[in-house]
C-alpha cells in the first residue's frame, strides 16, 4: 500500500466548480428575484465545464478516463452483489456502480444546460436559442429544464448518501481524495495532472461554448411596436 495521486487537479477542480455552479443555478433561479442574467452566465459556464469533462474523459489521466470507469453490465452486477461486504476490494478510481452514477450526473447536467439555452423567463430574458425553434420545442425544453433538475437532485442525494455509506459502513473515506487527490492504495498512481493539455482543452471548451451561445444562434429578431 502506498499514498498515491489518483485524482488529478483538473478533475478535482471540475468537481468543485460543478458543485459551486449548480448551487449558483439553484439560488439564482429559486431564491433571488433579479438574478436571471447571472443564471444565464453560470449556465453557460456549466455548459463549457461539461464539454471540458467530455474531452478529459477521453484524454485525461488514467482514473479520469471514461474507459477506466464505464464498465459493462456483468461487472456492475458482480460489484453490486458484494456491495454490503465490508471487506470488498476498494477501487482507486470510481467503482463500476459509481462510474455509472457519474455518467448519469454528467448527462443530466448537460441536459439541464442545453435545455436552458431554449428557455425564457416569460418577462425580459430569453436563452440564445429560444427564438430559433418552434413553440413545441420551447415547451419541450421548458419541461426538460424543470424535470431534469428534480432528477439531478435525486442523484446528488444518492451520491452523498453513497459517500457517507462508504465512509461509515465500509470504512473507505472517499471525500478527502476529491480535495487533495491522494489515496492509500495498491493501485498505480498517475504521474501528472497534464496541466498544459488541461489548459488547452479548457480554452477549446470556452471557444466552443462561445460559438454555441453567441455566434451559432444569430441575433434575435427585433420586436417592432406600433
Ligand atoms: C452538487 C453536488 C455534487 C455533484 C453534482 C457531484 C458530482 C460528482 C461527479 C460528476 C463526480 C465524478 C467526478 C469526475 O470523475 O469527474 C463526483 C465524484 C465524487 N464526489 Fe461529488 N458531487 C457533489 C457533491 C459532493 C460532495 C458534497 C462531496 C463530499 C462530501 C463529494 C465527493 C465526491 C467524491 C469523493 C467523488 C469520487 C467518488 C469516487 O471515489 O468514486 N461530491 N461527484
Ligand atoms: C446546468 C445548468 C443549469 C441549471 C442547473 C439550471 C437550473 C434551473 C432551475 C433549478 C430552475 C428553476 C426551475 C423551477 O422553478 O422548477 C431554472 C429555471 C430557468 N433557467 Fe436554468 N439552469 C441551468 C442553465 C440555464 C441556462 C443556460 C439558461 C439560459 C441561457 C437557463 C434559463 C432558465 C430560465 C429562463 C428559467 C426559468 C425562470 C422562470 O421560471 O422565470 N438555465 N434553471
mmCIF file with all atom_site columns, C-alpha atoms in Angstrom, residues 100-206:
data_model
loop_
_atom_site.group_PDB
_atom_site.id
_atom_site.type_symbol
_atom_site.label_atom_id
_atom_site.label_alt_id
_atom_site.label_comp_id
_atom_site.label_asym_id
_atom_site.label_entity_id
_atom_site.label_seq_id
_atom_site.pdbx_PDB_ins_code
_atom_site.Cartn_x
_atom_site.Cartn_y
_atom_site.Cartn_z
_atom_site.occupancy
_atom_site.B_iso_or_equiv
_atom_site.pdbx_formal_charge
_atom_site.auth_seq_id
_atom_site.auth_comp_id
_atom_site.auth_asym_id
_atom_site.auth_atom_id
_atom_site.pdbx_PDB_model_num
ATOM 1   C CA . UNK A 1 100 ? -22.460 4.886  -13.981 1.00 0.00 ? 100 UNK A CA 1
ATOM 2   C CA . UNK A 1 101 ? -23.824 7.320  -11.392 1.00 0.00 ? 101 UNK A CA 1
ATOM 3   C CA . UNK A 1 102 ? -21.113 9.751  -12.531 1.00 0.00 ? 102 UNK A CA 1
ATOM 4   C CA . UNK A 1 103 ? -22.153 9.280  -16.174 1.00 0.00 ? 103 UNK A CA 1
ATOM 5   C CA . UNK A 1 104 ? -25.824 9.878  -15.325 1.00 0.00 ? 104 UNK A CA 1
ATOM 6   C CA . UNK A 1 105 ? -24.999 13.042 -13.380 1.00 0.00 ? 105 UNK A CA 1
ATOM 7   C CA . UNK A 1 106 ? -22.962 14.418 -16.275 1.00 0.00 ? 106 UNK A CA 1
ATOM 8   C CA . UNK A 1 107 ? -25.752 13.615 -18.762 1.00 0.00 ? 107 UNK A CA 1
ATOM 9   C CA . UNK A 1 108 ? -28.389 15.308 -16.588 1.00 0.00 ? 108 UNK A CA 1
ATOM 10  C CA . UNK A 1 109 ? -26.288 18.446 -16.070 1.00 0.00 ? 109 UNK A CA 1
ATOM 11  C CA . UNK A 1 110 ? -25.706 18.537 -19.858 1.00 0.00 ? 110 UNK A CA 1
ATOM 12  C CA . UNK A 1 111 ? -29.476 18.201 -20.473 1.00 0.00 ? 111 UNK A CA 1
ATOM 13  C CA . UNK A 1 112 ? -30.075 20.994 -17.985 1.00 0.00 ? 112 UNK A CA 1
ATOM 14  C CA . UNK A 1 113 ? -27.528 23.347 -19.590 1.00 0.00 ? 113 UNK A CA 1
ATOM 15  C CA . UNK A 1 114 ? -28.683 22.579 -23.162 1.00 0.00 ? 114 UNK A CA 1
ATOM 16  C CA . UNK A 1 115 ? -32.404 22.926 -22.404 1.00 0.00 ? 115 UNK A CA 1
ATOM 17  C CA . UNK A 1 116 ? -31.656 26.249 -20.654 1.00 0.00 ? 116 UNK A CA 1
ATOM 18  C CA . UNK A 1 117 ? -30.457 27.698 -23.970 1.00 0.00 ? 117 UNK A CA 1
ATOM 19  C CA . UNK A 1 118 ? -34.051 27.356 -25.243 1.00 0.00 ? 118 UNK A CA 1
ATOM 20  C CA . UNK A 1 119 ? -35.731 28.860 -22.160 1.00 0.00 ? 119 UNK A CA 1
ATOM 21  C CA . UNK A 1 120 ? -37.438 32.162 -21.499 1.00 0.00 ? 120 UNK A CA 1
ATOM 22  C CA . UNK A 1 121 ? -38.448 33.628 -18.150 1.00 0.00 ? 121 UNK A CA 1
ATOM 23  C CA . UNK A 1 122 ? -41.552 34.999 -19.930 1.00 0.00 ? 122 UNK A CA 1
ATOM 24  C CA . UNK A 1 123 ? -40.578 38.541 -18.919 1.00 0.00 ? 123 UNK A CA 1
ATOM 25  C CA . UNK A 1 124 ? -37.341 40.006 -20.321 1.00 0.00 ? 124 UNK A CA 1
ATOM 26  C CA . UNK A 1 125 ? -34.848 37.209 -20.662 1.00 0.00 ? 125 UNK A CA 1
ATOM 27  C CA . UNK A 1 126 ? -34.550 34.659 -23.452 1.00 0.00 ? 126 UNK A CA 1
ATOM 28  C CA . UNK A 1 127 ? -31.920 31.972 -23.876 1.00 0.00 ? 127 UNK A CA 1
ATOM 29  C CA . UNK A 1 128 ? -29.887 32.364 -27.113 1.00 0.00 ? 128 UNK A CA 1
ATOM 30  C CA . UNK A 1 129 ? -31.706 29.540 -28.949 1.00 0.00 ? 129 UNK A CA 1
ATOM 31  C CA . UNK A 1 130 ? -35.233 30.464 -27.820 1.00 0.00 ? 130 UNK A CA 1
ATOM 32  C CA . UNK A 1 131 ? -36.091 32.430 -30.975 1.00 0.00 ? 131 UNK A CA 1
ATOM 33  C CA . UNK A 1 132 ? -34.681 29.784 -33.322 1.00 0.00 ? 132 UNK A CA 1
ATOM 34  C CA . UNK A 1 133 ? -37.125 26.953 -32.521 1.00 0.00 ? 133 UNK A CA 1
ATOM 35  C CA . UNK A 1 134 ? -40.885 26.270 -32.673 1.00 0.00 ? 134 UNK A CA 1
ATOM 36  C CA . UNK A 1 135 ? -43.243 26.790 -29.735 1.00 0.00 ? 135 UNK A CA 1
ATOM 37  C CA . UNK A 1 136 ? -43.470 22.995 -29.339 1.00 0.00 ? 136 UNK A CA 1
ATOM 38  C CA . UNK A 1 137 ? -39.691 22.747 -28.922 1.00 0.00 ? 137 UNK A CA 1
ATOM 39  C CA . UNK A 1 138 ? -39.705 25.669 -26.468 1.00 0.00 ? 138 UNK A CA 1
ATOM 40  C CA . UNK A 1 139 ? -42.308 23.858 -24.385 1.00 0.00 ? 139 UNK A CA 1
ATOM 41  C CA . UNK A 1 140 ? -40.405 20.576 -24.522 1.00 0.00 ? 140 UNK A CA 1
ATOM 42  C CA . UNK A 1 141 ? -37.199 22.311 -23.373 1.00 0.00 ? 141 UNK A CA 1
ATOM 43  C CA . UNK A 1 142 ? -39.095 24.070 -20.599 1.00 0.00 ? 142 UNK A CA 1
ATOM 44  C CA . UNK A 1 143 ? -40.384 20.675 -19.438 1.00 0.00 ? 143 UNK A CA 1
ATOM 45  C CA . UNK A 1 144 ? -36.882 19.134 -19.586 1.00 0.00 ? 144 UNK A CA 1
ATOM 46  C CA . UNK A 1 145 ? -35.355 22.114 -17.720 1.00 0.00 ? 145 UNK A CA 1
ATOM 47  C CA . UNK A 1 146 ? -37.817 21.793 -14.844 1.00 0.00 ? 146 UNK A CA 1
ATOM 48  C CA . UNK A 1 147 ? -37.907 17.989 -14.585 1.00 0.00 ? 147 UNK A CA 1
ATOM 49  C CA . UNK A 1 148 ? -34.187 17.286 -15.124 1.00 0.00 ? 148 UNK A CA 1
ATOM 50  C CA . UNK A 1 149 ? -33.328 19.376 -12.101 1.00 0.00 ? 149 UNK A CA 1
ATOM 51  C CA . UNK A 1 150 ? -35.520 17.227 -9.841  1.00 0.00 ? 150 UNK A CA 1
ATOM 52  C CA . UNK A 1 151 ? -33.828 14.125 -11.223 1.00 0.00 ? 151 UNK A CA 1
ATOM 53  C CA . UNK A 1 152 ? -30.428 15.733 -10.626 1.00 0.00 ? 152 UNK A CA 1
ATOM 54  C CA . UNK A 1 153 ? -31.353 16.480 -7.003  1.00 0.00 ? 153 UNK A CA 1
ATOM 55  C CA . UNK A 1 154 ? -32.179 12.765 -6.600  1.00 0.00 ? 154 UNK A CA 1
ATOM 56  C CA . UNK A 1 155 ? -28.781 11.729 -7.970  1.00 0.00 ? 155 UNK A CA 1
ATOM 57  C CA . UNK A 1 156 ? -26.951 14.283 -5.805  1.00 0.00 ? 156 UNK A CA 1
ATOM 58  C CA . UNK A 1 157 ? -28.711 12.857 -2.722  1.00 0.00 ? 157 UNK A CA 1
ATOM 59  C CA . UNK A 1 158 ? -27.752 9.313  -3.799  1.00 0.00 ? 158 UNK A CA 1
ATOM 60  C CA . UNK A 1 159 ? -24.141 10.459 -4.384  1.00 0.00 ? 159 UNK A CA 1
ATOM 61  C CA . UNK A 1 160 ? -23.828 11.988 -0.930  1.00 0.00 ? 160 UNK A CA 1
ATOM 62  C CA . UNK A 1 161 ? -25.546 9.049  0.820   1.00 0.00 ? 161 UNK A CA 1
ATOM 63  C CA . UNK A 1 162 ? -23.191 6.666  -1.064  1.00 0.00 ? 162 UNK A CA 1
ATOM 64  C CA . UNK A 1 163 ? -20.116 8.595  0.102   1.00 0.00 ? 163 UNK A CA 1
ATOM 65  C CA . UNK A 1 164 ? -21.392 8.542  3.692   1.00 0.00 ? 164 UNK A CA 1
ATOM 66  C CA . UNK A 1 165 ? -22.082 4.775  3.358   1.00 0.00 ? 165 UNK A CA 1
ATOM 67  C CA . UNK A 1 166 ? -18.517 4.100  2.164   1.00 0.00 ? 166 UNK A CA 1
ATOM 68  C CA . UNK A 1 167 ? -17.076 6.242  4.940   1.00 0.00 ? 167 UNK A CA 1
ATOM 69  C CA . UNK A 1 168 ? -19.114 4.846  7.822   1.00 0.00 ? 168 UNK A CA 1
ATOM 70  C CA . UNK A 1 169 ? -20.024 1.273  6.830   1.00 0.00 ? 169 UNK A CA 1
ATOM 71  C CA . UNK A 1 170 ? -17.121 0.250  4.612   1.00 0.00 ? 170 UNK A CA 1
ATOM 72  C CA . UNK A 1 171 ? -14.529 2.475  6.328   1.00 0.00 ? 171 UNK A CA 1
ATOM 73  C CA . UNK A 1 172 ? -13.330 3.787  2.959   1.00 0.00 ? 172 UNK A CA 1
ATOM 74  C CA . UNK A 1 173 ? -13.046 7.545  3.265   1.00 0.00 ? 173 UNK A CA 1
ATOM 75  C CA . UNK A 1 174 ? -13.533 8.831  -0.313  1.00 0.00 ? 174 UNK A CA 1
ATOM 76  C CA . UNK A 1 175 ? -14.180 12.555 0.179   1.00 0.00 ? 175 UNK A CA 1
ATOM 77  C CA . UNK A 1 176 ? -10.665 13.746 1.207   1.00 0.00 ? 176 UNK A CA 1
ATOM 78  C CA . UNK A 1 177 ? -9.242  12.371 -2.056  1.00 0.00 ? 177 UNK A CA 1
ATOM 79  C CA . UNK A 1 178 ? -11.567 14.695 -4.030  1.00 0.00 ? 178 UNK A CA 1
ATOM 80  C CA . UNK A 1 179 ? -9.813  17.541 -2.172  1.00 0.00 ? 179 UNK A CA 1
ATOM 81  C CA . UNK A 1 180 ? -6.110  16.597 -2.141  1.00 0.00 ? 180 UNK A CA 1
ATOM 82  C CA . UNK A 1 181 ? -6.170  13.885 -4.807  1.00 0.00 ? 181 UNK A CA 1
ATOM 83  C CA . UNK A 1 182 ? -4.404  11.119 -2.832  1.00 0.00 ? 182 UNK A CA 1
ATOM 84  C CA . UNK A 1 183 ? -5.475  7.678  -1.592  1.00 0.00 ? 183 UNK A CA 1
ATOM 85  C CA . UNK A 1 184 ? -3.769  4.847  0.249   1.00 0.00 ? 184 UNK A CA 1
ATOM 86  C CA . UNK A 1 185 ? -3.913  2.101  -2.357  1.00 0.00 ? 185 UNK A CA 1
ATOM 87  C CA . UNK A 1 186 ? -2.005  -0.685 -4.103  1.00 0.00 ? 186 UNK A CA 1
ATOM 88  C CA . UNK A 1 187 ? -3.024  0.768  -7.497  1.00 0.00 ? 187 UNK A CA 1
ATOM 89  C CA . UNK A 1 188 ? -0.537  2.646  -9.669  1.00 0.00 ? 188 UNK A CA 1
ATOM 90  C CA . UNK A 1 189 ? -0.547  6.433  -9.148  1.00 0.00 ? 189 UNK A CA 1
ATOM 91  C CA . UNK A 1 190 ? -0.916  8.909  -12.022 1.00 0.00 ? 190 UNK A CA 1
ATOM 92  C CA . UNK A 1 191 ? 2.329   10.638 -12.904 1.00 0.00 ? 191 UNK A CA 1
ATOM 93  C CA . UNK A 1 192 ? 0.982   14.150 -13.546 1.00 0.00 ? 192 UNK A CA 1
ATOM 94  C CA . UNK A 1 193 ? -2.141  16.302 -13.848 1.00 0.00 ? 193 UNK A CA 1
ATOM 95  C CA . UNK A 1 194 ? -1.372  17.058 -17.536 1.00 0.00 ? 194 UNK A CA 1
ATOM 96  C CA . UNK A 1 195 ? -1.627  20.819 -16.962 1.00 0.00 ? 195 UNK A CA 1
ATOM 97  C CA . UNK A 1 196 ? -0.772  22.019 -20.466 1.00 0.00 ? 196 UNK A CA 1
ATOM 98  C CA . UNK A 1 197 ? -3.315  19.673 -22.029 1.00 0.00 ? 197 UNK A CA 1
ATOM 99  C CA . UNK A 1 198 ? -5.941  20.700 -19.436 1.00 0.00 ? 198 UNK A CA 1
ATOM 100 C CA . UNK A 1 199 ? -5.471  24.426 -20.098 1.00 0.00 ? 199 UNK A CA 1
ATOM 101 C CA . UNK A 1 200 ? -5.586  23.877 -23.868 1.00 0.00 ? 200 UNK A CA 1
ATOM 102 C CA . UNK A 1 201 ? -8.813  21.859 -23.559 1.00 0.00 ? 201 UNK A CA 1
ATOM 103 C CA . UNK A 1 202 ? -10.321 24.461 -21.204 1.00 0.00 ? 202 UNK A CA 1
ATOM 104 C CA . UNK A 1 203 ? -9.666  27.143 -23.854 1.00 0.00 ? 203 UNK A CA 1
ATOM 105 C CA . UNK A 1 204 ? -11.137 24.957 -26.603 1.00 0.00 ? 204 UNK A CA 1
ATOM 106 C CA . UNK A 1 205 ? -14.222 24.299 -24.402 1.00 0.00 ? 205 UNK A CA 1
ATOM 107 C CA . UNK A 1 206 ? -14.621 28.042 -23.777 1.00 0.00 ? 206 UNK A CA 1
#
